[in-house]
Short mmCIF file of C-alpha atoms in Angstrom, two decimals:
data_model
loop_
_atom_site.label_atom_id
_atom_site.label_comp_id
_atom_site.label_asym_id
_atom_site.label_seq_id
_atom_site.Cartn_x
_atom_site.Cartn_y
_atom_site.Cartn_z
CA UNK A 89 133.58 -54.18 -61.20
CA UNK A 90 132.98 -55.94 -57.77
CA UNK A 91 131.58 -53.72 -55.05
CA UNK A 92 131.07 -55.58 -51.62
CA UNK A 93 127.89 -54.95 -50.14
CA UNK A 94 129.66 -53.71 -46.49
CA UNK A 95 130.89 -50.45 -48.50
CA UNK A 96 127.17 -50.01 -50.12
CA UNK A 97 125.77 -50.02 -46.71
CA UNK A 98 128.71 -47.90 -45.57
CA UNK A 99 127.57 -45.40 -48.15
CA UNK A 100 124.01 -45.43 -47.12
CA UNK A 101 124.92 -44.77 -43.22
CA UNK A 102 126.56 -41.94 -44.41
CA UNK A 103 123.92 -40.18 -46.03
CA UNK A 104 121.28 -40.70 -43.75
CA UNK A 105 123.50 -39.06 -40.85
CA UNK A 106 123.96 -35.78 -43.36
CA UNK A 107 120.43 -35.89 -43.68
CA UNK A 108 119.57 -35.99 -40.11
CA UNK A 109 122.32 -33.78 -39.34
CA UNK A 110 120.98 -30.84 -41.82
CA UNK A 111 117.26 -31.34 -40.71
CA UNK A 112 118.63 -30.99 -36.57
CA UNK A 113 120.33 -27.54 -37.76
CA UNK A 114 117.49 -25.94 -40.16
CA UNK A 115 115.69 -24.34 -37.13
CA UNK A 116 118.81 -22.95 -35.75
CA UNK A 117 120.10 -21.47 -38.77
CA UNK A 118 116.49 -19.61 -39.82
CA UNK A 119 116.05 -18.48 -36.14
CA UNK A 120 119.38 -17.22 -36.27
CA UNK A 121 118.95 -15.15 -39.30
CA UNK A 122 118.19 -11.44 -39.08
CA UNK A 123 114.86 -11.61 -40.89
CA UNK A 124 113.84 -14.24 -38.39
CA UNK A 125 114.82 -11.80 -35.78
CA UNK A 126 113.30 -8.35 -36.75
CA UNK A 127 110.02 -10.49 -37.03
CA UNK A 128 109.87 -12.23 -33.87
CA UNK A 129 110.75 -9.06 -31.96
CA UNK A 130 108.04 -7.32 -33.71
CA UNK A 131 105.62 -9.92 -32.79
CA UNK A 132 106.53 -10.96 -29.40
CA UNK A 133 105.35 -9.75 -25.98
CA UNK A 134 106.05 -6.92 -24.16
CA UNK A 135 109.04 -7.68 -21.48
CA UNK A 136 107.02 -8.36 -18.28
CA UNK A 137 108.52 -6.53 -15.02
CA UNK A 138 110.29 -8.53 -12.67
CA UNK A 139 107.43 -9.24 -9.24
CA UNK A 140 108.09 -7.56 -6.03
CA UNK A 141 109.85 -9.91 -3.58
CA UNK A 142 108.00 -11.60 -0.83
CA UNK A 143 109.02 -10.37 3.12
CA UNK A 144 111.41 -13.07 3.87
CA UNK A 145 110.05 -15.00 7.03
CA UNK A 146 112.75 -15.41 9.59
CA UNK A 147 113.15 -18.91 10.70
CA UNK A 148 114.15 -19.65 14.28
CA UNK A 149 117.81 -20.43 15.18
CA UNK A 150 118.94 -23.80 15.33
CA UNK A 151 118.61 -24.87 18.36
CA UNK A 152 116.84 -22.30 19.69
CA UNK A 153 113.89 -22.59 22.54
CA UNK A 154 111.44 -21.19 19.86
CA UNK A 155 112.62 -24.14 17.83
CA UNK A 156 111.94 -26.81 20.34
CA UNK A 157 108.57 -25.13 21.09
CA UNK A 158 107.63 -25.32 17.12
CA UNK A 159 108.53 -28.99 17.52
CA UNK A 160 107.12 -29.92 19.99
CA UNK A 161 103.40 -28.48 18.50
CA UNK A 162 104.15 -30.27 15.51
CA UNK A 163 104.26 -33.48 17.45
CA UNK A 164 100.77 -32.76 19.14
CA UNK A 165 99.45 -31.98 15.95
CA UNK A 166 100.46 -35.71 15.00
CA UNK A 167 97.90 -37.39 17.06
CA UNK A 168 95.05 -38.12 15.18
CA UNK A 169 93.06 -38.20 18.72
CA UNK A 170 93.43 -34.61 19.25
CA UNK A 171 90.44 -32.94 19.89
CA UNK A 172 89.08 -29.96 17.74
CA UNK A 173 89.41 -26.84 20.16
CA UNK A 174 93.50 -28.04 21.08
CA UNK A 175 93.76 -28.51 17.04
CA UNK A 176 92.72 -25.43 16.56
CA UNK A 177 94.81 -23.39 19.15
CA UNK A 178 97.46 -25.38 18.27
CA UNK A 179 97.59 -24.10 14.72
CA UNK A 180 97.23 -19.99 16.03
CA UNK A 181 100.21 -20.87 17.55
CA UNK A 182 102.23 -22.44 14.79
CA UNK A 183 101.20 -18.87 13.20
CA UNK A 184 102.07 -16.53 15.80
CA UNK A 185 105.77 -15.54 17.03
CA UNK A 186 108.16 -17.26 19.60
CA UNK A 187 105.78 -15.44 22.10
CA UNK A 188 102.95 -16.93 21.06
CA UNK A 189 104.01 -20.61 20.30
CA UNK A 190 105.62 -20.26 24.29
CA UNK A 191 101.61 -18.82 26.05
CA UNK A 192 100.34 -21.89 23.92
CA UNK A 193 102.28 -24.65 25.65
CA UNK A 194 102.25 -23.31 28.88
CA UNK A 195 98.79 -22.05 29.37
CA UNK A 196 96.66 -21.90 26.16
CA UNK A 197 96.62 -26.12 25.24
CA UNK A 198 95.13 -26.41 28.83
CA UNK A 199 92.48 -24.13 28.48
CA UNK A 200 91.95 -25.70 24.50
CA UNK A 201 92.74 -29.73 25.99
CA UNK A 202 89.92 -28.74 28.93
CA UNK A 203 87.33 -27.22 26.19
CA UNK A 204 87.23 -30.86 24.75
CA UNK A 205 86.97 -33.02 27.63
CA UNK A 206 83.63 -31.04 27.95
CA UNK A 207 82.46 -31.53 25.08
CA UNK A 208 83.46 -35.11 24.97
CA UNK A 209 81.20 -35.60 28.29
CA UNK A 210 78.58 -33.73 26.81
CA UNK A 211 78.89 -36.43 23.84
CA UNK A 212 78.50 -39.28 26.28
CA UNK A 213 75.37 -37.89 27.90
CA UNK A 214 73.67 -37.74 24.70
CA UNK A 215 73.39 -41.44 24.86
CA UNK A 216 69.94 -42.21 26.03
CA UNK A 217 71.51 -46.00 27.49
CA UNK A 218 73.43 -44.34 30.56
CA UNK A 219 72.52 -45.20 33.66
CA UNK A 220 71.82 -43.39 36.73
CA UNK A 221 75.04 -43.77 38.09
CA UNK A 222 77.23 -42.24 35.12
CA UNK A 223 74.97 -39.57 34.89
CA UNK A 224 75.44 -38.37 38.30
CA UNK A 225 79.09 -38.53 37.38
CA UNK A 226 79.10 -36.91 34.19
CA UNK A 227 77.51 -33.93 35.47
CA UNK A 228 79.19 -33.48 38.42
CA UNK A 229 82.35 -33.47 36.22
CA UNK A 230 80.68 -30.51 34.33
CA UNK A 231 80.32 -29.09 37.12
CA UNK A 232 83.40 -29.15 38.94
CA UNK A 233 87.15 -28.64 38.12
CA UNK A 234 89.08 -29.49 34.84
CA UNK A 235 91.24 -31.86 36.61
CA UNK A 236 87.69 -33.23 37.72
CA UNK A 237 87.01 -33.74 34.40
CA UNK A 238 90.16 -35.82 33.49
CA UNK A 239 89.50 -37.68 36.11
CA UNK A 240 86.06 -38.63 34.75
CA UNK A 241 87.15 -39.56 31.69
CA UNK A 242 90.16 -41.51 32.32
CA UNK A 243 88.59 -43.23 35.69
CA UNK A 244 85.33 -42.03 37.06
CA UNK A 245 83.64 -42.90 34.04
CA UNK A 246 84.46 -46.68 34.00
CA UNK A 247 83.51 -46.95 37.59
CA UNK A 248 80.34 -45.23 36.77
CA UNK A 249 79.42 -48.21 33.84
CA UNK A 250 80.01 -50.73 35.98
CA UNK A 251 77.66 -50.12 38.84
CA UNK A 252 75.35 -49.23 36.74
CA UNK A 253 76.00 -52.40 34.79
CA UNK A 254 75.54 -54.46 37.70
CA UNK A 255 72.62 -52.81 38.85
CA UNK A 256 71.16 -53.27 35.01
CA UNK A 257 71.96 -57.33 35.46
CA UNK A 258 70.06 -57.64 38.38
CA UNK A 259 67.19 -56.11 37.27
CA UNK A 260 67.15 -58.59 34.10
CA UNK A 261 67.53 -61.40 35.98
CA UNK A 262 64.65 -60.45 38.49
CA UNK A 263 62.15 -60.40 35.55
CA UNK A 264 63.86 -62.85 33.59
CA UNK A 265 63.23 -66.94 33.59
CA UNK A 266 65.34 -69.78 35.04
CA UNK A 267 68.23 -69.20 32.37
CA UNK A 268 68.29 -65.66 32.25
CA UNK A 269 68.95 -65.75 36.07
CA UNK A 270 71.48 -68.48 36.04
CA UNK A 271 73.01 -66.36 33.39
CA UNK A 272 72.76 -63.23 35.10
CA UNK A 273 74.17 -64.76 37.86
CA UNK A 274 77.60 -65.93 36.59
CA UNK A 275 77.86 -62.42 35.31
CA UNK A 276 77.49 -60.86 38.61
CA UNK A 277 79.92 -63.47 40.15
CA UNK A 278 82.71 -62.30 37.03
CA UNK A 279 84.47 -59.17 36.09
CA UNK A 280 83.17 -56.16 34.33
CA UNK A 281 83.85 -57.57 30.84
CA UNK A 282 81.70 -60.63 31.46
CA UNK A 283 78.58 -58.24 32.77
CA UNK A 284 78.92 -56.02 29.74
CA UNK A 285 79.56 -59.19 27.32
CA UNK A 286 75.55 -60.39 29.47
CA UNK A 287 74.38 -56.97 28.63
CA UNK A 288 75.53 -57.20 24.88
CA UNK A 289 74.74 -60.68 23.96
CA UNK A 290 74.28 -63.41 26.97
CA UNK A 291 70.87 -61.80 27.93
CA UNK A 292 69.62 -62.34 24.77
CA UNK A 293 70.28 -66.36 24.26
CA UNK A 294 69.05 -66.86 27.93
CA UNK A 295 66.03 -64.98 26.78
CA UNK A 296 65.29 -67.18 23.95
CA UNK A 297 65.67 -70.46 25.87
CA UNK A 298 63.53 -69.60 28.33
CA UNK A 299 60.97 -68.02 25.42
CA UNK A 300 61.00 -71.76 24.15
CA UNK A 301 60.39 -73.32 27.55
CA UNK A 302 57.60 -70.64 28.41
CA UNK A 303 56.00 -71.57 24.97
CA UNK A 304 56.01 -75.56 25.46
CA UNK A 305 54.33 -75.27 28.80
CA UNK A 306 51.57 -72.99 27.56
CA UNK A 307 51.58 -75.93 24.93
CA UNK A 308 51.09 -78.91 27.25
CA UNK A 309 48.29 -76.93 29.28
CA UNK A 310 46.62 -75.10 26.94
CA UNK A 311 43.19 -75.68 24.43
CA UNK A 312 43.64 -76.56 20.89
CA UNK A 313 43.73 -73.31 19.65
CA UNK A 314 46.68 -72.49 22.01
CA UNK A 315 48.69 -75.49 21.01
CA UNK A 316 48.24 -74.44 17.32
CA UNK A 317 49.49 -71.52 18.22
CA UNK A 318 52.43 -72.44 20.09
CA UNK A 319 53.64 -75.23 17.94
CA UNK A 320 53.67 -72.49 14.93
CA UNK A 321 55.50 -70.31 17.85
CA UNK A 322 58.22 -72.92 18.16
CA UNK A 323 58.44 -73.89 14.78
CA UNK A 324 59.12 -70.32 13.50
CA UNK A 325 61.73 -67.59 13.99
CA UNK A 326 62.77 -65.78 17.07
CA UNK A 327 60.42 -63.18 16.63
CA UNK A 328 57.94 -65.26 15.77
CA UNK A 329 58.01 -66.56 19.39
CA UNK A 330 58.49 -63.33 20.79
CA UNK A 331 54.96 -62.39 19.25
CA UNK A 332 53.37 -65.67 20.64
CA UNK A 333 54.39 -64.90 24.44
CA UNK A 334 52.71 -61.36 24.12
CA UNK A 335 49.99 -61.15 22.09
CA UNK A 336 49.33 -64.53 20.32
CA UNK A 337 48.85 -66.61 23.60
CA UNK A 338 45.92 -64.29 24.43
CA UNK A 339 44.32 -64.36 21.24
CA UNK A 340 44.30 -68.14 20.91
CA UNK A 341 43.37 -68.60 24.96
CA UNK A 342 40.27 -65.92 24.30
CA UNK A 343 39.17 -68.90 20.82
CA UNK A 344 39.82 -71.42 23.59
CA UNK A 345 37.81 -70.06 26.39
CA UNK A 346 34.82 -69.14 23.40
CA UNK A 347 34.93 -72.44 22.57
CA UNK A 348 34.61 -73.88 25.70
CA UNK A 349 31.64 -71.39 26.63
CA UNK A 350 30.31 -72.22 23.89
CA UNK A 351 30.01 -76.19 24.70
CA UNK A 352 28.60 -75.28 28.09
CA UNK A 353 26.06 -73.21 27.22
CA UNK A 354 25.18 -76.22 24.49
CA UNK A 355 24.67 -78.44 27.37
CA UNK A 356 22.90 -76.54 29.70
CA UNK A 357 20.41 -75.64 26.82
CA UNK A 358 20.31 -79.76 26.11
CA UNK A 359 19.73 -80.01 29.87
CA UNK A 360 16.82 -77.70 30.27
CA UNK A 361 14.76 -79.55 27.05
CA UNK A 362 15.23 -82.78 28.61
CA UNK A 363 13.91 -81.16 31.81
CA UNK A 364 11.25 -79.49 30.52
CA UNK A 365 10.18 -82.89 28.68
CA UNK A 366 10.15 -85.05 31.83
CA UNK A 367 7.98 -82.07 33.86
CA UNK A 368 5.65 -82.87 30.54
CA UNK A 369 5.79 -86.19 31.00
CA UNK A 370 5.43 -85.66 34.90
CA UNK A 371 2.42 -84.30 34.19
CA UNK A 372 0.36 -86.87 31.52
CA UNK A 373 0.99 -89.52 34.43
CA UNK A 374 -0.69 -87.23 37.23
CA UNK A 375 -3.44 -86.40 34.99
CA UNK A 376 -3.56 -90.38 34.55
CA UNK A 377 -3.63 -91.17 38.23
CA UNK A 378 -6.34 -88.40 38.99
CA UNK A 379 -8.61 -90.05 36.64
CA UNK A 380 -7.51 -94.01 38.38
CA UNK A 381 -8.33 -92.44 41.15
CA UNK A 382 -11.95 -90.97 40.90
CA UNK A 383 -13.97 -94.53 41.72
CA UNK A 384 -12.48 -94.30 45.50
CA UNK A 385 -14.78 -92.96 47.38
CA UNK A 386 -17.72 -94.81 46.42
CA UNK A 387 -15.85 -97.87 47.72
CA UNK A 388 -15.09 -96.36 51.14
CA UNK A 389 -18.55 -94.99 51.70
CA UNK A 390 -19.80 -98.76 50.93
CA UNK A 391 -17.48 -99.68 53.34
CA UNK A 392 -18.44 -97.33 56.38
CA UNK A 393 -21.86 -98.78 55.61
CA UNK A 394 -21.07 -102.35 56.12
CA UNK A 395 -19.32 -101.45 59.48
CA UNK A 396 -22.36 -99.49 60.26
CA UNK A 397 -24.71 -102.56 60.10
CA UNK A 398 -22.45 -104.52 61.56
CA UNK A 399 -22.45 -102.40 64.79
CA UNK A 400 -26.13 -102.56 65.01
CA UNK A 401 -26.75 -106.34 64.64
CA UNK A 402 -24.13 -106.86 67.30
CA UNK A 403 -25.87 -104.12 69.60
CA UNK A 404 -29.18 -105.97 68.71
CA UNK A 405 -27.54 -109.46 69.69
CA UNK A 406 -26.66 -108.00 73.00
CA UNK A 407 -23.11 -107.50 72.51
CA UNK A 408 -21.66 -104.05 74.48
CA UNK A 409 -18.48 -103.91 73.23
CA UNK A 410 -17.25 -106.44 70.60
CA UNK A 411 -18.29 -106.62 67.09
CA UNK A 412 -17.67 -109.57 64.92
CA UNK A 413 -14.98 -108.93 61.56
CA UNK A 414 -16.28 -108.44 58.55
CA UNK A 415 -14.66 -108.50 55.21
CA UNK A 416 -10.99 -109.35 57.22
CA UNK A 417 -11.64 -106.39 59.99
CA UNK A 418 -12.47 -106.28 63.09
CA UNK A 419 -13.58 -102.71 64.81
CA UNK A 420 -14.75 -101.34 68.26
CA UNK A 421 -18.79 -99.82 67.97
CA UNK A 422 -17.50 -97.02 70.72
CA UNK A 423 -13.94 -96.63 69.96
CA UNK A 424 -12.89 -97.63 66.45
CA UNK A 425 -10.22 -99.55 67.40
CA UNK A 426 -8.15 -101.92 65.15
CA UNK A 427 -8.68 -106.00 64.99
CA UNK A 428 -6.47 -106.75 68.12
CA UNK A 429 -7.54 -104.07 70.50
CA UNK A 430 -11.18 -105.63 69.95
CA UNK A 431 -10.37 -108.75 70.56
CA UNK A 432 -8.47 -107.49 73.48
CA UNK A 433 -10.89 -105.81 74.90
CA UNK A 434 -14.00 -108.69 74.17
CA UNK A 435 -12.19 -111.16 75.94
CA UNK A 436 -11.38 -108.83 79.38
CA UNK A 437 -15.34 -108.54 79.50
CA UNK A 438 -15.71 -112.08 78.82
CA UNK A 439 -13.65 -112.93 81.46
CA UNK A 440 -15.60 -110.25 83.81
CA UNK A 441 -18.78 -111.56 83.58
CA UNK A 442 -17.40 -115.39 83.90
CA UNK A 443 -15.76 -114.27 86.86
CA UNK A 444 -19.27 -112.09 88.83
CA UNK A 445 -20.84 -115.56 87.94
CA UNK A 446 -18.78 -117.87 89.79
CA UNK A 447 -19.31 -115.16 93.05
CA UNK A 448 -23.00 -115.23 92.48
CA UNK A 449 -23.00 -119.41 92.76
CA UNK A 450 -20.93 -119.53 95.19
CA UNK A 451 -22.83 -117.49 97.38
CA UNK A 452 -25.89 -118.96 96.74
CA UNK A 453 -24.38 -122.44 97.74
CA UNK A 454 -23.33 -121.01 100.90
CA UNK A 455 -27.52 -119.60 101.79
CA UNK A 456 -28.40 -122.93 100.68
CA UNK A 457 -26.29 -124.82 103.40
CA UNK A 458 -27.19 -122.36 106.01
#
C-alpha cells in the first residue's frame, strides 16, 4: 500500500499540536485541583490590608488666576540663567497655596531677583584685574538702590570697563616701545572691542617686536659678551628674550665692562715698567756724564791763568786798556769785556792820543813862527 508523504507529514502536525496543547494545560489543570488548593492556601501569605489613601491635592481650576500664576513660575524656572536666591523662592512658591504663588510674583521674586544682582557684583569685585573706575561703580551700586544695581549690571558696568580700558592702553603705550605705541594708538582711535582685543592680545605682539628691536641694538653696541648674549636672545623663544632684556643684558655688560677693566689696568701696569725702565736708564747716562764731566775745571783754571799773564805783559808793554787775544779771545784787563768791545775800546784811545798829538805839533809850529 501507497501512502503519500503529504498525509505522513499531516499525521505528524497533528501530534505535535496535541502534545503542545496538553503540556500548555498541565499547570492549569493541577492548580485547579483541590489538593493544589488546600496547599497553596496553607502556605501562602497572610492577606495584606489595603494602605490608607493619600489627601488628594486639589489642583487649580482651569483657567483660573492661580493657574496662570503656577505657569507663569514654571516659565521662570526655565531659564537656566536664573540666579540661586530667585530659584529658590521660586520653588517655596510652587509649594505654597494660590496665596503664596500670588506674594511671590508680585513682591517676593524682587526681593529674591535683587539678592542676586548683589551677589553677582560681589562676584565681579573679586577679580583682582578691575580697574579703578568699575570699582567705584560696583560699590556704589552696593550701596545704593536695587534699581541702582540693575542699572550697573546691564549699563554702568560696561561704561565702567571701558574707561578704565582706555586709561589701561595709555599707560602701556607710555612705557611701551615704538610698536606698542603705534599699536596702542589705533586702539584708542577704535571702539571698545578693538581696546579690549589690545588688552587681550595686540599688546603682547607689539611687545615682542619691539623686545627683538631692543635686543639687536644692545647687539650692534654692545662687547662680545653682550652680543653672545643677544644673538642666543634672538635665536631662542619668547621668553628667552624676555630674560635677556632684564637680567641677561646686565650680566653679560658687567663680563664686558670686567673685561675691559681688566685690559686697562694691563696697560697701565705695562706703562709704569716701561717708565720705571727709562728713569733707570735716565739715570746710568747722568751717572755717565758726571764722570765726562770731572776734568773741567782744571781746564778753566789753566785758562784764567793764561788771561792772567796776558794782562800783565800788556800792562808791562805799556798798554792801559787793550790786551792782545790769546788762544781766539780777546778780553779787557779792567772790565772783562768780550773780543769786540776791546777792540772797540783800543782803537777810541788810539785815536785819542793820535788826535792830543797833532794839537801838541801844531802848536809848537805856531811858537816857532812867532
Amino acid at each position: 500500500m501507497i501512502v503519500s508523504n503529504k498525509w505522513v507529514l499531516r499525521v505528524k502536525l497533528a501530534r505535535v499540536s496535541a502534545i503542545v496543547a496538553a503540556v500548555a494545560m498541565a499547570p492549569a489543570v493541577l492548580l485547579s485541583s483541590p489538593a493544589f488548593a488546600a496547599d497553596a492556601a496553607s502556605t501562602g501569605p497572610a492577606a495584606s490590608t489595603p494602605d490608607k489613601a493619600e489627601p488628594e491635592t486639589k489642583s487649580p481650576k482651569r483657567g483660573s488666576q492661580e493657574e496662570e500664576d503656577r505657569v507663569a513660575i514654571a516659565k521662570m524656572l526655565a531659564d537656566a540663567g536664573l540666579g540661586k536666591g530667585l530659584r529658590r523662592e521660586a520653588n517655596k512658591a510652587l509649594d505654597g497655596d494660590a496665596a503664596a504663588v500670588r506674594n511671590f510674583l508680585e513682591k517676593g521674586q524682587y526681593a529674591a531677583r535683587d539678592e542676586d544682582n548683589r551677589v553677582a557684583i560681589l562676584k565681579m569685585l573679586g577679580d583682582k584685574s578691575n580697574g579703578p573706575t568699575f570699582v567705584e561703580a560696583a560699590n556704589d551700586a552696593l550701596n545704593g538702590s536695587a534699581k541702582d544695581r540693575v542699572y550697573f549690571l546691564e549699563t554702568g558696568q560696561h561704561d565702567a570697563r571701558l574707561s578704565d580700558d582706555r586709561l589701561r592702553v595709555t599707560q602701556i603705550a607710555h612705557k611701551g616701545g615704538p610698536t606698542m605705541k603705534e599699536a596702542a594708538r589705533k586702539a584708542l582711535d577704535g571702539t571698545a572691542e578693538d581696546l579690549r582685543r589690545f588688552l587681550e592680545t595686540d599688546q603682547y605682539i607689539a611687545r615682542l617686536m619691539d623686545d627683538r628691536l631692543r635686543a639687536s641694538q644692545l647687539y650692534s653696541s654692545g662687547g662680545p659678551a653682550v652680543k653672545a648674549a643677544a644673538r642666543a636672545a634672538l635665536d631662542g623663544t619668547d621668553d628667552d628674550l624676555r630674560k635677556f632684556l632684564s637680567t641677561g643684558y646686565d650680566e653679560a655688560k658687567a663680563k664686558d665692562d670686567a673685561a675691559t677693566k681688566a685690559a686697562k689696568d694691563k696697560d697701565a701696569k705695562d706703562k709704569g715698567d716701561k717708565g720705571a725702565s727709562d728713569k733707570k736708564d735716565d739715570k746710568k747716562a747722568d751717572k755717565a756724564t758726571d764722570k765726562d764731566a770731572k776734568g773741567k775745571p782744571a781746564t778753566d783754571k789753566g785758562t784764567k791763568s793764561t788771561s792772567s799773564d796776558q794782562q800783565k805783559s800788556g800792562q808791562a808793554g805799556g798798554t792801559t786798556a787793550a790786551v792782545k787775544p790769546t788762544g781766539g779771545s780777546t778780553e779787557l784787563a779792567t772790565t772783562g769785556a768780550g773780543f769786540d768791545a776791546n777792540w772797540a775800546i783800543g782803537g777810541t784811545a788810539v785815536a785819542v792820543a793820535a788826535g792830543a798829538g797833532l794839537v801838541v805839533a801844531a802848536r809848537r809850529r805856531k811858537s816857532a813862527e812867532r
